[in-house]
């Protein structure tokens, strides 16, 4: 019990450390600082920050861990299950219109602009 009490006190003191860096507040949306923050967050997740459709937006593109693996329905993939190849999408998000397999295995066309 004494060990737990000491551990608890150390945790509380560490949390109250005035030298500990506070999380950076988000910058106002649309500013250059905001875009830089979003790019850092994206890259920290292993993504690639790029231009979306219309070239007016920035998007975080992620390669799912199951990219290009065989699938029979949406539930087999982190992203989309592509109907023609029956493989998990190589990137998320996938813009444009794509024929996909839904959770029940039925085909549908999904369009993302």
Coordinates of N, CA, C and O in Angstrom, one line a residue:
X1 N 0.8 -1.2 0.0 CA 0.0 0.0 0.0 C 0.9 1.3 0.0 O 0.6 2.2 -0.7
X2 N 2.0 1.2 0.8 CA 2.8 2.4 0.8 C 3.5 2.6 -0.5 O 3.6 3.8 -0.9
X3 N 3.8 1.6 -1.3 CA 4.4 1.7 -2.6 C 3.4 2.4 -3.5 O 3.8 3.3 -4.3
X4 N 2.2 2.0 -3.4 CA 1.1 2.6 -4.3 C 1.0 4.1 -3.9 O 0.8 4.9 -4.8
X5 N 1.0 4.4 -2.6 CA 0.9 5.8 -2.2 C 2.0 6.7 -2.8 O 1.8 7.8 -3.2
X6 N 3.2 6.1 -2.7 CA 4.4 6.9 -3.2 C 4.2 7.1 -4.7 O 4.5 8.1 -5.3
X7 N 3.8 6.0 -5.4 CA 3.6 6.1 -6.8 C 2.6 7.1 -7.2 O 2.8 8.0 -8.1
X8 N 1.5 7.2 -6.5 CA 0.4 8.1 -6.7 C 0.9 9.5 -6.5 O 0.7 10.4 -7.3
X9 N 1.7 9.8 -5.4 CA 2.2 11.1 -5.2 C 3.1 11.6 -6.3 O 3.1 12.7 -6.8
X10 N 4.0 10.6 -6.8 CA 4.9 11.0 -7.9 C 4.2 11.3 -9.1 O 4.5 12.2 -9.9
X11 N 3.1 10.6 -9.4 CA 2.3 10.8 -10.6 C 1.6 12.2 -10.5 O 1.6 13.0 -11.5
X12 N 1.1 12.6 -9.3 CA 0.5 13.9 -9.1 C 1.5 15.0 -9.3 O 1.3 16.0 -10.0
X13 N 2.7 14.8 -8.7 CA 3.7 15.8 -8.9 C 4.2 16.0 -10.3 O 4.4 17.1 -10.8
X14 N 4.3 14.9 -11.0 CA 4.6 15.0 -12.5 C 3.6 15.7 -13.3 O 3.9 16.5 -14.1
X15 N 2.3 15.5 -12.9 CA 1.3 16.2 -13.7 C 1.2 17.7 -13.4 O 0.8 18.5 -14.2
X16 N 1.7 18.1 -12.2 CA 1.7 19.5 -11.8 C 3.0 20.2 -12.1 O 3.2 21.3 -11.8
X17 N 3.9 19.5 -12.8 CA 5.2 20.1 -13.1 C 5.0 21.3 -14.0 O 4.5 21.2 -15.1
X18 N 5.5 22.5 -13.5 CA 5.3 23.7 -14.3 C 6.2 23.7 -15.5 O 6.0 24.5 -16.4
X19 N 7.2 22.9 -15.6 CA 8.1 22.8 -16.7 C 7.6 21.9 -17.8 O 8.1 21.9 -18.9
X20 N 6.5 21.1 -17.5 CA 5.9 20.2 -18.5 C 5.3 21.1 -19.6 O 4.6 22.1 -19.3
X21 N 5.5 20.7 -20.8 CA 4.9 21.5 -21.9 C 3.4 21.2 -22.1 O 3.0 20.0 -22.2
X22 N 2.7 22.2 -22.1 CA 1.2 22.1 -22.3 C 1.0 21.8 -23.8 O 1.7 22.3 -24.6
X23 N -0.1 21.1 -24.1 CA -0.5 20.9 -25.5 C -0.7 22.2 -26.2 O -1.2 23.1 -25.6
X24 N -0.2 22.2 -27.4 CA -0.4 23.5 -28.2 C -1.8 23.7 -28.6 O -2.5 22.7 -29.1
X25 N -2.4 24.8 -28.3 CA -3.8 25.1 -28.7 C -3.9 25.1 -30.2 O -3.0 25.5 -30.9
X26 N -5.1 24.6 -30.7 CA -5.2 24.6 -32.2 C -5.3 26.1 -32.7 O -5.8 27.0 -32.1
X27 N -4.7 26.2 -33.9 CA -4.7 27.5 -34.5 C -6.1 27.7 -35.2 O -6.8 26.8 -35.4
X28 N -6.4 29.0 -35.5 CA -7.7 29.2 -36.1 C -7.7 28.5 -37.5 O -6.8 28.6 -38.3
X29 N -8.9 27.9 -37.8 CA -9.0 27.2 -39.1 C -8.8 28.1 -40.3 O -9.1 29.3 -40.2
X30 N -8.1 27.5 -41.3 CA -7.8 28.3 -42.5 C -6.5 29.1 -42.5 O -6.1 29.5 -43.5
X31 N -5.9 29.2 -41.3 CA -4.6 29.9 -41.3 C -3.5 29.0 -41.6 O -3.6 27.8 -41.6
X32 N -2.4 29.6 -42.0 CA -1.2 28.8 -42.4 C -0.7 28.0 -41.2 O -0.3 26.8 -41.4
X33 N -0.8 28.5 -40.0 CA -0.4 27.7 -38.8 C -1.3 26.5 -38.6 O -0.9 25.4 -38.2
X34 N -2.6 26.7 -38.9 CA -3.6 25.6 -38.8 C -3.2 24.5 -39.7 O -3.2 23.3 -39.4
X35 N -2.9 24.8 -41.0 CA -2.5 23.9 -42.0 C -1.2 23.1 -41.6 O -1.1 21.9 -41.7
X36 N -0.3 23.9 -41.0 CA 1.0 23.2 -40.6 C 0.7 22.3 -39.4 O 1.3 21.2 -39.4
X37 N -0.2 22.6 -38.5 CA -0.6 21.7 -37.4 C -1.2 20.5 -38.0 O -0.9 19.4 -37.5
X38 N -2.1 20.6 -38.9 CA -2.8 19.5 -39.5 C -1.8 18.6 -40.2 O -1.9 17.3 -40.2
X39 N -0.9 19.2 -40.9 CA 0.2 18.4 -41.6 C 1.0 17.6 -40.6 O 1.3 16.4 -40.8
X40 N 1.4 18.2 -39.5 CA 2.2 17.5 -38.5 C 1.4 16.3 -37.9 O 1.9 15.2 -37.7
X41 N 0.1 16.6 -37.6 CA -0.8 15.5 -37.1 C -0.9 14.3 -38.1 O -0.7 13.2 -37.7
X42 N -1.1 14.7 -39.3 CA -1.2 13.7 -40.4 C 0.1 12.8 -40.5 O 0.1 11.6 -40.5
X43 N 1.2 13.5 -40.5 CA 2.5 12.8 -40.7 C 2.8 12.0 -39.5 O 3.4 10.9 -39.6
X44 N 2.4 12.4 -38.3 CA 2.6 11.7 -37.1 C 1.8 10.4 -37.1 O 2.2 9.4 -36.5
X45 N 0.7 10.4 -37.8 CA -0.1 9.1 -38.0 C 0.4 8.3 -39.1 O -0.2 7.2 -39.4
X46 N 1.4 8.7 -39.8 CA 2.0 7.9 -40.9 C 1.3 8.3 -42.2 O 1.5 7.6 -43.2
X47 N 0.6 9.4 -42.3 CA -0.1 9.8 -43.5 C 0.8 10.7 -44.3 O 1.9 11.1 -44.0
X48 N 0.2 11.0 -45.5 CA 0.8 11.9 -46.4 C -0.2 13.1 -46.7 O -1.3 12.9 -47.0
X49 N 0.3 14.3 -46.4 CA -0.6 15.5 -46.5 C -0.5 16.0 -47.9 O 0.6 16.3 -48.4
X50 N -1.7 16.1 -48.6 CA -1.7 16.5 -50.0 C -2.9 17.3 -50.3 O -3.8 17.5 -49.5
X51 N -3.0 17.6 -51.6 CA -4.1 18.4 -52.1 C -5.3 17.5 -52.5 O -5.1 16.4 -53.1
X52 N -6.5 17.9 -52.1 CA -7.7 17.1 -52.4 C -8.3 17.6 -53.7 O -7.7 18.4 -54.4
X53 N -9.4 17.0 -54.0 CA -10.1 17.4 -55.3 C -10.3 18.9 -55.4 O -10.6 19.5 -54.4
X54 N -10.2 19.4 -56.6 CA -10.5 20.9 -56.7 C -9.3 21.7 -56.3 O -9.3 22.9 -56.5
X55 N -8.3 21.1 -55.8 CA -7.0 21.8 -55.4 C -7.2 22.9 -54.4 O -6.3 23.7 -54.2
X56 N -8.4 22.9 -53.7 CA -8.6 24.0 -52.8 C -8.5 23.5 -51.3 O -8.6 24.3 -50.4
X57 N -8.5 22.2 -51.1 CA -8.4 21.7 -49.8 C -7.2 20.8 -49.6 O -6.6 20.2 -50.6
X58 N -6.7 20.7 -48.4 CA -5.6 19.8 -48.0 C -6.2 18.6 -47.3 O -7.2 18.7 -46.5
X59 N -5.7 17.4 -47.6 CA -6.2 16.1 -47.1 C -5.1 15.3 -46.5 O -4.0 15.3 -47.1
X60 N -5.4 14.5 -45.5 CA -4.4 13.5 -45.0 C -4.8 12.2 -45.6 O -5.8 11.6 -45.4
X61 N -3.8 11.7 -46.4 CA -4.0 10.4 -47.1 C -3.3 9.4 -46.2 O -2.1 9.5 -45.9
X62 N -4.0 8.3 -45.9 CA -3.4 7.2 -45.1 C -3.4 5.9 -45.9 O -4.4 5.6 -46.5
X63 N -2.3 5.2 -45.8 CA -2.3 3.9 -46.4 C -2.7 2.9 -45.3 O -2.0 2.7 -44.3
X64 N -3.9 2.2 -45.4 CA -4.3 1.3 -44.4 C -3.4 0.1 -44.3 O -2.7 -0.3 -45.3
X65 N -3.4 -0.5 -43.1 CA -2.5 -1.7 -42.9 C -2.9 -2.9 -43.8 O -2.1 -3.7 -44.0
X66 N -4.2 -2.9 -44.2 CA -4.7 -4.0 -45.0 C -4.8 -3.6 -46.5 O -5.5 -4.3 -47.3
X67 N -4.1 -2.6 -46.9 CA -4.2 -2.1 -48.3 C -3.8 -3.2 -49.3 O -2.9 -4.0 -49.0
X68 N -4.7 -3.4 -50.3 CA -4.5 -4.4 -51.4 C -4.7 -5.8 -50.9 O -4.4 -6.7 -51.7
X69 N -5.2 -6.1 -49.7 CA -5.4 -7.4 -49.2 C -6.8 -7.9 -49.8 O -7.7 -7.0 -50.0
X70 N -7.0 -9.2 -50.0 CA -8.3 -9.6 -50.5 C -9.4 -9.3 -49.5 O -9.2 -9.3 -48.3
X71 N -10.6 -9.1 -50.0 CA -11.8 -8.8 -49.2 C -13.0 -9.3 -49.9 O -13.1 -9.4 -51.1
X72 N -14.1 -9.6 -49.1 CA -15.4 -10.0 -49.6 C -16.5 -9.0 -49.2 O -17.6 -9.1 -49.7
X73 N -16.2 -8.1 -48.2 CA -17.1 -7.1 -47.8 C -16.4 -6.0 -47.1 O -15.2 -6.1 -46.8
X74 N -17.1 -4.9 -46.8 CA -16.6 -3.7 -46.2 C -16.0 -4.1 -44.8 O -14.9 -3.5 -44.4
X75 N -16.5 -5.0 -44.1 CA -16.1 -5.4 -42.8 C -14.7 -6.0 -42.8 O -14.0 -6.1 -41.8
X76 N -14.2 -6.4 -44.0 CA -12.9 -7.0 -44.1 C -11.8 -5.9 -44.2 O -10.6 -6.3 -44.2
X77 N -12.1 -4.7 -44.3 CA -11.2 -3.6 -44.6 C -11.3 -2.4 -43.6 O -12.4 -2.1 -43.1
X78 N -10.2 -1.7 -43.4 CA -10.2 -0.5 -42.7 C -10.9 0.6 -43.5 O -11.6 1.4 -43.0
X79 N -10.6 0.6 -44.8 CA -11.2 1.6 -45.7 C -12.3 0.9 -46.5 O -13.2 0.1 -46.0
X80 N -12.3 1.1 -47.8 CA -13.3 0.5 -48.7 C -12.8 -0.9 -49.2 O -11.6 -1.1 -49.3
X81 N -13.8 -1.7 -49.5 CA -13.5 -3.0 -50.2 C -13.9 -2.8 -51.7 O -15.1 -2.6 -52.0
X82 N -12.9 -2.7 -52.5 CA -13.1 -2.4 -54.0 C -13.7 -3.6 -54.6 O -13.2 -4.8 -54.6
X83 N -14.9 -3.4 -55.3 CA -15.6 -4.6 -55.9 C -14.9 -5.2 -57.1 O -14.9 -6.5 -57.1
X84 N -14.3 -4.5 -58.0 CA -13.7 -5.1 -59.2 C -12.5 -6.0 -58.8 O -12.4 -7.1 -59.3
X85 N -11.6 -5.5 -57.9 CA -10.4 -6.2 -57.6 C -10.6 -7.1 -56.4 O -9.8 -8.0 -56.1
X86 N -11.7 -6.9 -55.6 CA -12.0 -7.6 -54.4 C -10.8 -7.5 -53.5 O -10.3 -8.4 -52.8
X87 N -10.2 -6.2 -53.4 CA -9.1 -5.9 -52.5 C -9.5 -4.7 -51.7 O -10.3 -3.8 -52.1
X88 N -8.8 -4.5 -50.5 CA -9.0 -3.4 -49.7 C -8.3 -2.2 -50.4 O -7.3 -2.3 -51.0
X89 N -9.0 -1.0 -50.2 CA -8.5 0.2 -50.9 C -7.0 0.5 -50.5 O -6.7 0.3 -49.3
X90 N -6.2 0.9 -51.4 CA -4.8 1.2 -51.2 C -4.6 2.5 -50.4 O -3.5 2.8 -49.9
X91 N -5.6 3.4 -50.3 CA -5.5 4.7 -49.7 C -6.8 5.1 -49.1 O -7.9 4.7 -49.7
X92 N -6.8 5.9 -48.1 CA -8.0 6.5 -47.5 C -7.8 7.9 -47.3 O -6.7 8.3 -46.7
X93 N -8.6 8.8 -47.7 CA -9.8 8.6 -48.5 C -9.6 8.3 -49.9 O -8.5 8.8 -50.5
X94 N -10.5 7.7 -50.6 CA -10.4 7.5 -52.1 C -11.5 8.4 -52.7 O -12.7 8.2 -52.5
X95 N -11.0 9.4 -53.4 CA -11.9 10.3 -54.1 C -12.3 9.8 -55.4 O -11.8 8.8 -56.0
X96 N -13.4 10.4 -55.9 CA -14.0 9.9 -57.2 C -15.1 8.9 -56.9 O -15.5 8.7 -55.7
X97 N -15.6 8.2 -57.9 CA -16.6 7.2 -57.8 C -16.0 5.8 -57.9 O -15.2 5.6 -58.8
X98 N -16.3 5.0 -56.9 CA -15.7 3.6 -56.9 C -16.8 2.6 -56.6 O -17.7 2.9 -55.7
X99 N -16.8 1.5 -57.3 CA -17.7 0.4 -57.0 C -17.1 -0.4 -55.8 O -15.9 -0.8 -55.9
X100 N -17.9 -0.5 -54.8 CA -17.4 -1.1 -53.6 C -18.3 -2.3 -53.1 O -19.4 -2.4 -53.6
X101 N -17.8 -3.1 -52.2 CA -18.6 -4.1 -51.6 C -19.0 -3.6 -50.2 O -18.2 -3.2 -49.4
X102 N -20.3 -3.6 -49.9 CA -20.8 -3.2 -48.6 C -20.6 -4.2 -47.5 O -20.1 -5.4 -47.8
X103 N -21.0 -3.9 -46.3 CA -20.8 -4.9 -45.2 C -21.6 -6.2 -45.5 O -21.1 -7.3 -45.0
X104 N -22.7 -6.1 -46.2 CA -23.4 -7.4 -46.5 C -22.9 -8.0 -47.8 O -23.5 -9.0 -48.2
X105 N -21.9 -7.5 -48.4 CA -21.3 -8.1 -49.6 C -21.9 -7.6 -50.9 O -21.4 -8.0 -52.0
X106 N -22.9 -6.8 -50.8 CA -23.6 -6.3 -52.0 C -22.8 -5.1 -52.6 O -22.1 -4.4 -51.9
X107 N -22.9 -5.0 -53.9 CA -22.1 -3.9 -54.6 C -22.9 -2.6 -54.6 O -24.1 -2.6 -54.6
X108 N -22.1 -1.5 -54.5 CA -22.7 -0.2 -54.5 C -21.6 0.8 -55.1 O -20.4 0.5 -55.0
X109 N -22.1 1.9 -55.6 CA -21.1 2.9 -56.1 C -21.1 4.0 -55.0 O -22.1 4.5 -54.6
X110 N -19.9 4.3 -54.6 CA -19.6 5.4 -53.6 C -18.8 6.5 -54.3 O -17.8 6.2 -54.9
X111 N -19.3 7.7 -54.2 CA -18.7 8.8 -54.8 C -18.2 9.8 -53.7 O -19.1 10.2 -52.8
X112 N -17.0 10.2 -53.7 CA -16.5 11.1 -52.7 C -15.7 12.2 -53.5 O -14.8 12.0 -54.2
X113 N -16.3 13.5 -53.3 CA -15.7 14.6 -54.0 C -14.7 15.4 -53.1 O -14.9 15.6 -52.0

